[in-house]
Short mmCIF file of C-alpha atoms and ligand atoms in Angstrom, two decimals:
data_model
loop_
_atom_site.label_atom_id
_atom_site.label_comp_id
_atom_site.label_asym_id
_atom_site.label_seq_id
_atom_site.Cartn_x
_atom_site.Cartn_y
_atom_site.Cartn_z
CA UNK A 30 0.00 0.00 0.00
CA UNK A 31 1.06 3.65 -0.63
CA UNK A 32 1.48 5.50 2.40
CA UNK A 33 0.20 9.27 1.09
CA UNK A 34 0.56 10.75 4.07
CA UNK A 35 3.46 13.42 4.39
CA UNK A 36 2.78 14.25 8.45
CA UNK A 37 0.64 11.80 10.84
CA UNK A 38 -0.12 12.90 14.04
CA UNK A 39 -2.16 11.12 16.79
CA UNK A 40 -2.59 12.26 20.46
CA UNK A 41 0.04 14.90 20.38
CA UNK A 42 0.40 16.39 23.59
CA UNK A 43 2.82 19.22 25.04
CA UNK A 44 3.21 20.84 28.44
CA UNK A 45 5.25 23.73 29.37
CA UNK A 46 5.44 22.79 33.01
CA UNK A 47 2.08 22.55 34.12
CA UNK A 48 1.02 24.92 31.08
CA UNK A 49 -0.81 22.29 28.71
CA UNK A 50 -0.23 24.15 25.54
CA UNK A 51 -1.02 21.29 22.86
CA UNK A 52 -3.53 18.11 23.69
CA UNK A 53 -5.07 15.47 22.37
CA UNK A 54 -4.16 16.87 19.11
CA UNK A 55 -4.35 14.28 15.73
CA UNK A 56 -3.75 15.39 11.87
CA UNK A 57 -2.85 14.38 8.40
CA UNK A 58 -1.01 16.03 5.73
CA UNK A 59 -1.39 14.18 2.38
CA UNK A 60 1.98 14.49 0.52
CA UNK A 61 1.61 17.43 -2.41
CA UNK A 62 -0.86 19.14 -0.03
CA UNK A 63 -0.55 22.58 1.24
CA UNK A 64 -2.00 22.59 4.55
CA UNK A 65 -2.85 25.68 6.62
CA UNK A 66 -2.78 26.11 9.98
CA UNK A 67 -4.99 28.67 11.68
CA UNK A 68 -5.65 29.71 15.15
CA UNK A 69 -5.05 32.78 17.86
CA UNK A 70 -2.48 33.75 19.59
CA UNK A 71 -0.92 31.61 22.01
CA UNK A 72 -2.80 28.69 20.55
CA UNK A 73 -0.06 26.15 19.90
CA UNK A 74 0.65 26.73 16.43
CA UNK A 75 4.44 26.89 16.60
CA UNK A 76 4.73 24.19 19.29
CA UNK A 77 3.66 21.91 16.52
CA UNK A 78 5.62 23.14 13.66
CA UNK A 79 8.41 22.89 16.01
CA UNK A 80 7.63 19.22 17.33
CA UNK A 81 7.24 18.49 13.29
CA UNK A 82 10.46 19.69 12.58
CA UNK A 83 12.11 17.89 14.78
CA UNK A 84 13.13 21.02 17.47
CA UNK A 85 11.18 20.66 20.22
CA UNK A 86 10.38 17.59 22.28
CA UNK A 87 6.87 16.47 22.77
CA UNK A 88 5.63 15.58 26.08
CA UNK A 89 3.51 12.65 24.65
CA UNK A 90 2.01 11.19 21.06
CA UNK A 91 2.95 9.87 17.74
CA UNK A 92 4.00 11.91 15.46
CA UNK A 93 5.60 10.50 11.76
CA UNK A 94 6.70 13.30 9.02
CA UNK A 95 7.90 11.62 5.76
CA UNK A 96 8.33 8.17 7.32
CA UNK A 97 10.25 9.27 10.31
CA UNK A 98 9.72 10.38 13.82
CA UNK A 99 11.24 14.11 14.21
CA UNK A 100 12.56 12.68 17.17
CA UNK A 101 14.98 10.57 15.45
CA UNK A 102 15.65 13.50 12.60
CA UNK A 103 18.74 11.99 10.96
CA UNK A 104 21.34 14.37 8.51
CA UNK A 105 19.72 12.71 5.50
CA UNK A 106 15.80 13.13 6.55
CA UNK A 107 16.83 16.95 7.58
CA UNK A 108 18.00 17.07 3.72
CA UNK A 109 14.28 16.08 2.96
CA UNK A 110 12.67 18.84 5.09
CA UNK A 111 12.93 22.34 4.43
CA UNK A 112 12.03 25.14 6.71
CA UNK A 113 11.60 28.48 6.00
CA UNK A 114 13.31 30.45 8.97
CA UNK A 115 12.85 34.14 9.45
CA UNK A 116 16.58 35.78 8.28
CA UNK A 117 19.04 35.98 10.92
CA UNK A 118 21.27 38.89 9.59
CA UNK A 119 24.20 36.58 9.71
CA UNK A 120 25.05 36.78 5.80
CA UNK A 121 24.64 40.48 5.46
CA UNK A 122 28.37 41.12 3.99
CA UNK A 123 27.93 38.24 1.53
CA UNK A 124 25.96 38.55 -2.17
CA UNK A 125 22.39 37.18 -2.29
CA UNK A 126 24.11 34.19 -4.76
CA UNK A 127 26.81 33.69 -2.14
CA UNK A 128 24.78 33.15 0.11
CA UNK A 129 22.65 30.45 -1.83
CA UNK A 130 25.39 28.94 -2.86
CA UNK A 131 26.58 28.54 0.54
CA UNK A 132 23.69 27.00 1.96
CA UNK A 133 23.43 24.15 -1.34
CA UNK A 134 26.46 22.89 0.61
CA UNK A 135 24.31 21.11 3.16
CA UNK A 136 22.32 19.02 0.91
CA UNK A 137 23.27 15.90 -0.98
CA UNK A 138 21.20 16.68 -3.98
CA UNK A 139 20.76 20.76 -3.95
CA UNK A 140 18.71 22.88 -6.74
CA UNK A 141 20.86 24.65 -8.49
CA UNK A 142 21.02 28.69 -6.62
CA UNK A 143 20.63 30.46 -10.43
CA UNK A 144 17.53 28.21 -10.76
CA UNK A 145 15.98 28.55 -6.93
CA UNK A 146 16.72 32.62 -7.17
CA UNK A 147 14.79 32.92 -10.53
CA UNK A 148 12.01 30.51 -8.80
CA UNK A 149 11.82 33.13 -5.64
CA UNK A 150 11.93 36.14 -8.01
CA UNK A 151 15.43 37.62 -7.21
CA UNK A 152 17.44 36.58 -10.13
CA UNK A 153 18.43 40.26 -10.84
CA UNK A 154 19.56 40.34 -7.46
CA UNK A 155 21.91 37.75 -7.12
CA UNK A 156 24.92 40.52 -6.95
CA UNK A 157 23.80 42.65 -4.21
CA UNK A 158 24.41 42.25 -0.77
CA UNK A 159 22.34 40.29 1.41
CA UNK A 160 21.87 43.57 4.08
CA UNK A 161 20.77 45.43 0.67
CA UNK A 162 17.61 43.51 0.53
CA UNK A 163 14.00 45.03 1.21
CA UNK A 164 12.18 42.99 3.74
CA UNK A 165 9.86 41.36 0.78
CA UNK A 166 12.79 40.08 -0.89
CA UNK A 167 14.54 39.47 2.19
CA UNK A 168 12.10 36.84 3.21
CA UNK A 169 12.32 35.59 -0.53
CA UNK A 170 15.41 34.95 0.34
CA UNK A 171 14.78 33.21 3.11
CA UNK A 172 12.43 31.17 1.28
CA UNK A 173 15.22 30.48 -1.54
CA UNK A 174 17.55 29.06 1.69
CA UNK A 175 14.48 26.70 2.57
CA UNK A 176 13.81 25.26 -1.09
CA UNK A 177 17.53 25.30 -2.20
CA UNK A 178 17.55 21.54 -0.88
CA UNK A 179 14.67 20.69 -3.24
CA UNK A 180 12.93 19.30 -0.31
CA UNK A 181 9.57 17.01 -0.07
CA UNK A 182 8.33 19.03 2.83
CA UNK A 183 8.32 22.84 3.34
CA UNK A 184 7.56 24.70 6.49
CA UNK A 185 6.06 28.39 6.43
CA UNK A 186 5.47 29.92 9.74
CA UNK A 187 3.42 32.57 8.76
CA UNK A 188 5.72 33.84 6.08
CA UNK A 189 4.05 37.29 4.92
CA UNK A 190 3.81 39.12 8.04
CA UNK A 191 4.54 42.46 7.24
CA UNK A 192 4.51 42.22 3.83
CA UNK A 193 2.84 45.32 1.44
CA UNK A 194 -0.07 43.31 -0.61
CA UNK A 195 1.29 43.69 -3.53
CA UNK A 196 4.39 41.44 -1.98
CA UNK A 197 1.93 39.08 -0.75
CA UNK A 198 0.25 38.14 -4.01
CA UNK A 199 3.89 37.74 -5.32
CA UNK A 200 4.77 35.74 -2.71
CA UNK A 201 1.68 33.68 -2.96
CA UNK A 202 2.36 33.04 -6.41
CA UNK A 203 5.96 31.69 -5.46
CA UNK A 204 4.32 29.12 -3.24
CA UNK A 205 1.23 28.41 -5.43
CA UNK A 206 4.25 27.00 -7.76
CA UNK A 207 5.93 25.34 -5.49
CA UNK A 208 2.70 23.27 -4.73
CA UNK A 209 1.79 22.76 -8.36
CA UNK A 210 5.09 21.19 -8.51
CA UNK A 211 4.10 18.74 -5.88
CA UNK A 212 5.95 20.17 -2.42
CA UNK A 213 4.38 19.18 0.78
CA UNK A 214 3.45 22.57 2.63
CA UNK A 215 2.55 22.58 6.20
CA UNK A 216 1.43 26.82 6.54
CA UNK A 217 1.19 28.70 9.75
CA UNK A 218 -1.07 32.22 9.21
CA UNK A 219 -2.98 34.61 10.92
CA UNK A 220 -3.56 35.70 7.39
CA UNK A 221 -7.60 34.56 6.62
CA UNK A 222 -6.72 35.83 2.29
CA UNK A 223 -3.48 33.53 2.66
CA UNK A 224 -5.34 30.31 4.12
CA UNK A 225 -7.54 31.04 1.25
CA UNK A 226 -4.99 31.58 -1.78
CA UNK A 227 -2.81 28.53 -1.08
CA UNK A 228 -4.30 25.92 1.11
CA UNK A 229 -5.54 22.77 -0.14
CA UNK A 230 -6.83 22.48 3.70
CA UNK A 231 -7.24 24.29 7.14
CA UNK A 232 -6.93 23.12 10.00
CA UNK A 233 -7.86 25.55 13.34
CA UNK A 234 -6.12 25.20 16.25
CA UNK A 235 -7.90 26.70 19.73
CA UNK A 236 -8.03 26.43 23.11
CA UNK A 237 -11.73 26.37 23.95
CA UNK A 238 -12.25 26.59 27.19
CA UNK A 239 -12.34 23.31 29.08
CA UNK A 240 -15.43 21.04 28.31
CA UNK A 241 -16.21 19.20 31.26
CA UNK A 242 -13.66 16.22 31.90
CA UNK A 243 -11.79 17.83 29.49
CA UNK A 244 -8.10 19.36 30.21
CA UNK A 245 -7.62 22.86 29.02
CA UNK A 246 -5.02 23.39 26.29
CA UNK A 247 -4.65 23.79 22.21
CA UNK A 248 -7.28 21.55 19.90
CA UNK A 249 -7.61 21.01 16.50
CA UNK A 250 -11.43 22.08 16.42
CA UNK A 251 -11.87 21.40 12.85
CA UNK A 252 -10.20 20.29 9.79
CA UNK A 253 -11.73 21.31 6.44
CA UNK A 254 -11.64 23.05 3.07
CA UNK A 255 -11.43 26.66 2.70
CA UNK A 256 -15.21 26.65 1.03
CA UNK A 257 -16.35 24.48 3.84
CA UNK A 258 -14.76 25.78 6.97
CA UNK A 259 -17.59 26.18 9.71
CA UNK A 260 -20.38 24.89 7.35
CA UNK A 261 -19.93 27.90 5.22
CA UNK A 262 -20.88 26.49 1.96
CA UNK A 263 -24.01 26.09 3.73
CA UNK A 264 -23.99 28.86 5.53
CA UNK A 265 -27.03 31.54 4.69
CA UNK A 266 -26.44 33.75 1.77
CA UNK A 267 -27.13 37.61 1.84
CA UNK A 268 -28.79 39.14 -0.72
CA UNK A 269 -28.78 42.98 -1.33
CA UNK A 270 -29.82 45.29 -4.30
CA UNK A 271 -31.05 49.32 -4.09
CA UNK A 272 -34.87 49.13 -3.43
CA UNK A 273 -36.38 52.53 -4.62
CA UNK A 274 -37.21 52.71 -0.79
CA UNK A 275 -33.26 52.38 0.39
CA UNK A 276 -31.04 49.29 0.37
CA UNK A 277 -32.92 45.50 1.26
CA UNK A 278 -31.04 42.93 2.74
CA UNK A 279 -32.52 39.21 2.89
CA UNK A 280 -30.98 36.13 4.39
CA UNK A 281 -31.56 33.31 2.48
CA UNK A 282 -30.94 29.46 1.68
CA UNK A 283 -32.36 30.05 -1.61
CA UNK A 284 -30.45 32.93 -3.24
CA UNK A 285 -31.14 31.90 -7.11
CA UNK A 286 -35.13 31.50 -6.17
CA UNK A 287 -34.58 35.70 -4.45
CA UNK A 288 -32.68 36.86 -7.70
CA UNK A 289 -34.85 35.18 -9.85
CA UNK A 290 -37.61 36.65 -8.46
CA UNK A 291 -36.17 40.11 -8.03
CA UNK A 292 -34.85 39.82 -11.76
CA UNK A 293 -38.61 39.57 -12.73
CA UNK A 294 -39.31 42.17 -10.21
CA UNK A 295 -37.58 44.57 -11.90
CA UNK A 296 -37.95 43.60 -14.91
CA UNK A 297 -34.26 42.75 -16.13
CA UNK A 298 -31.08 44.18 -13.93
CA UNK A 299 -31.47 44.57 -10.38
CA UNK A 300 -29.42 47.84 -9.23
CA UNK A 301 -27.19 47.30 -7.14
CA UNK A 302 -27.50 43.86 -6.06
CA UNK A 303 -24.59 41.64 -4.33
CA UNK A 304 -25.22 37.74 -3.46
CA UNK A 305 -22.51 36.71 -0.82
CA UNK A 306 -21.64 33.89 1.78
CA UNK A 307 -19.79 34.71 4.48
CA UNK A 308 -15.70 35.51 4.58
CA UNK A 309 -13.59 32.86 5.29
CA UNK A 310 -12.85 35.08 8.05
CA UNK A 311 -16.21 35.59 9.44
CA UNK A 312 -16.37 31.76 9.60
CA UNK A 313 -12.93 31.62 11.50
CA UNK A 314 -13.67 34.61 14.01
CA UNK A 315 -17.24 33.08 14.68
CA UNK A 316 -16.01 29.29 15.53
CA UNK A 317 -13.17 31.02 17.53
CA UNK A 318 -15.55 33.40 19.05
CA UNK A 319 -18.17 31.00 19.41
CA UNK A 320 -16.39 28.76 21.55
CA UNK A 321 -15.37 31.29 24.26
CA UNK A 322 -11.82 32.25 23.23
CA UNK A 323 -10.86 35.32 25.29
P1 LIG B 7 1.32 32.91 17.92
O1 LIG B 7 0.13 32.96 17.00
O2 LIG B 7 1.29 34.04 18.90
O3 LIG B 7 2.62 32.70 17.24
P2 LIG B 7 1.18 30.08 18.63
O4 LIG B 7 -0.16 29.52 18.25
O5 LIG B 7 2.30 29.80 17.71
O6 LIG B 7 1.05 31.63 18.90
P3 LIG B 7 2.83 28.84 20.67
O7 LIG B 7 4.00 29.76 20.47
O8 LIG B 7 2.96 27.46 20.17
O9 LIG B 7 1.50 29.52 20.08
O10 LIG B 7 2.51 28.83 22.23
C1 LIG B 7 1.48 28.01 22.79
C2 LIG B 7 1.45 28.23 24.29
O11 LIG B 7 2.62 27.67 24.89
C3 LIG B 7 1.44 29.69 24.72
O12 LIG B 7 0.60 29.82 25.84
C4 LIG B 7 2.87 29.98 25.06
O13 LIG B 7 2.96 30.98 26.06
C5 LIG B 7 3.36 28.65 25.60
N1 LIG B 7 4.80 28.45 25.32
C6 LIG B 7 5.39 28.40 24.10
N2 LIG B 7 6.72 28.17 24.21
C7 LIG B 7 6.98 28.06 25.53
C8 LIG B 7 8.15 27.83 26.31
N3 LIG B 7 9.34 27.62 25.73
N4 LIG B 7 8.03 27.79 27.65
C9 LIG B 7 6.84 27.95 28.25
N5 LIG B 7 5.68 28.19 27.59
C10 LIG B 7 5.74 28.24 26.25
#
């Protein structure tokens, strides 16, 4: 049988002390999915990237990312893994193609730095100095360092923040490629749009608020599509137009029966009229909301 899983996780559970900040926690990352994960503050996000990768211990679970437990990283499933660290500063003297170059080095079987700084967008910038960089293409950069092993698996922790949105969509087009081309991406994001652009799946991770004879810490609450987050492909739609009388809003599970009728209504066009579900956003602040997140 083929094993299409790039990350299992079952029961994961880590305590800071007596701080439970990750329980009970299970999920699956199909290999050539990118898979978001969402959730507040303080919710446990980057304790799981970090148990992933292989840099932080877990205080209990199983937990297998491309065959092997992060526990028992070896050099060679490192090379496999790349991880998208926010720049250090360290290689400000060198050129943006030195330091490329430099980091191939660790990998057995490296893309080639002309190729990965073309793929990133910074091909004309391969002779300037690594301190020279803007922070967009600095963190291009960065994500040049964590491809330049042509790895299966690629770790974002939420790699846009503070990026101008024309950056973003840039940037979101770098990854949408990297996808297409079949790279594993595991996403961290308090970015709603970005969950939206690249994920395959979300996944939103929450601490609820103890249910009783339940410990409090971080949960997966739900794991779903983009479009189906929260129910909201089922979710009521709103419909809107310019009534001679002011703007009319109805809520509705039958939006093509309202704008049918309000098409005959009006006897062709209806002014001003917008039909919309709601925001991926609106989904993920309700559930969080909801639930009584502080
Ligand atoms: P953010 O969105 O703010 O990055 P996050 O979802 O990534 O948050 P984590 O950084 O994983 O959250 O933190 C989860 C919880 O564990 C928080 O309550 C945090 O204070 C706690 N925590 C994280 N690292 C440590 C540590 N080294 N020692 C003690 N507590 C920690």
């Amino acid at each position: 049988m083929i094993d299409d899983h790039a990350i299992r996780v079952r029961g994961l559970r880590k305590t800071y002390g007596s701080h439970v900040a990750v329980t009970d926690l299970d999920l699956d990352v199909r290999r050539g999915e990118c898979f978001a994960l969402l959730g507040p503050n303080g919710a446990g996000k980057t304790t799981v990237v970090e148990v992933l990768e292989g840099y932080r211990p877990r205080t209990a679970g199983e937990v297998d990312v491309l065959g092997v437990d992060p526990r028992r990283a070896t050099r060679q499933w490192r090379a496999r893994v790349g991880i998208v660290l926010q720049g250090t500063g360290e290689f400000e003297a060198l050129t943006v193609h030195e330091v490329v170059r430099h980091f191939a080095m660790y990998y057995p079987a490296p893309r080639s730095p002309g190729e990965v700084l073309a793929a990133v967008g910074l091909a004309e910038k391969g002779r300037a100095r690594a301190g020279t960089l803007s922070g967009g293409q600095r963190r291009r950069l960065d994500v040049a360092l964590g491809i330049i092993g042509n790895p299966e698996l690629l770790f974002l922790d939420e790699p846009t923040t503070g990026f101008d949105p024309e950056a973003r969509q840039e940037f979101w087009e770098l990854i949408r490629g990297l996808s297409a081309a079949g790279t594993t991406i595991l996403l961290t994001t308090h970015y709603l749009a970005e969950a939206e652009a690249l994920a395959h799946r979300v996944g939103v991770l929450a601490r609820l608020g103890p249910a009783p004879g339940q410990e409090d810490g971080g949960r997966m609450v739900e794991v779903a599509s983009p479009a189906t987050l929260g129910g909201r492909d089922t979710a009521e739609t709103v419909v809107a137009w310019d009534a001679p009388g002011g703007r009319e809003v109805v809520r509705t599970d039958a939006p093509t029966k309202v704008v049918t009728d309000l098409a005959a209504q009006y006897g062709g066009e209806v002014p001003g009229l917008t039909v919309t579900r709601p925001t991926l956003e609106e989904i993920y602040l309700n559930m969080i909301g909801a639930r009584g997140e502080p």
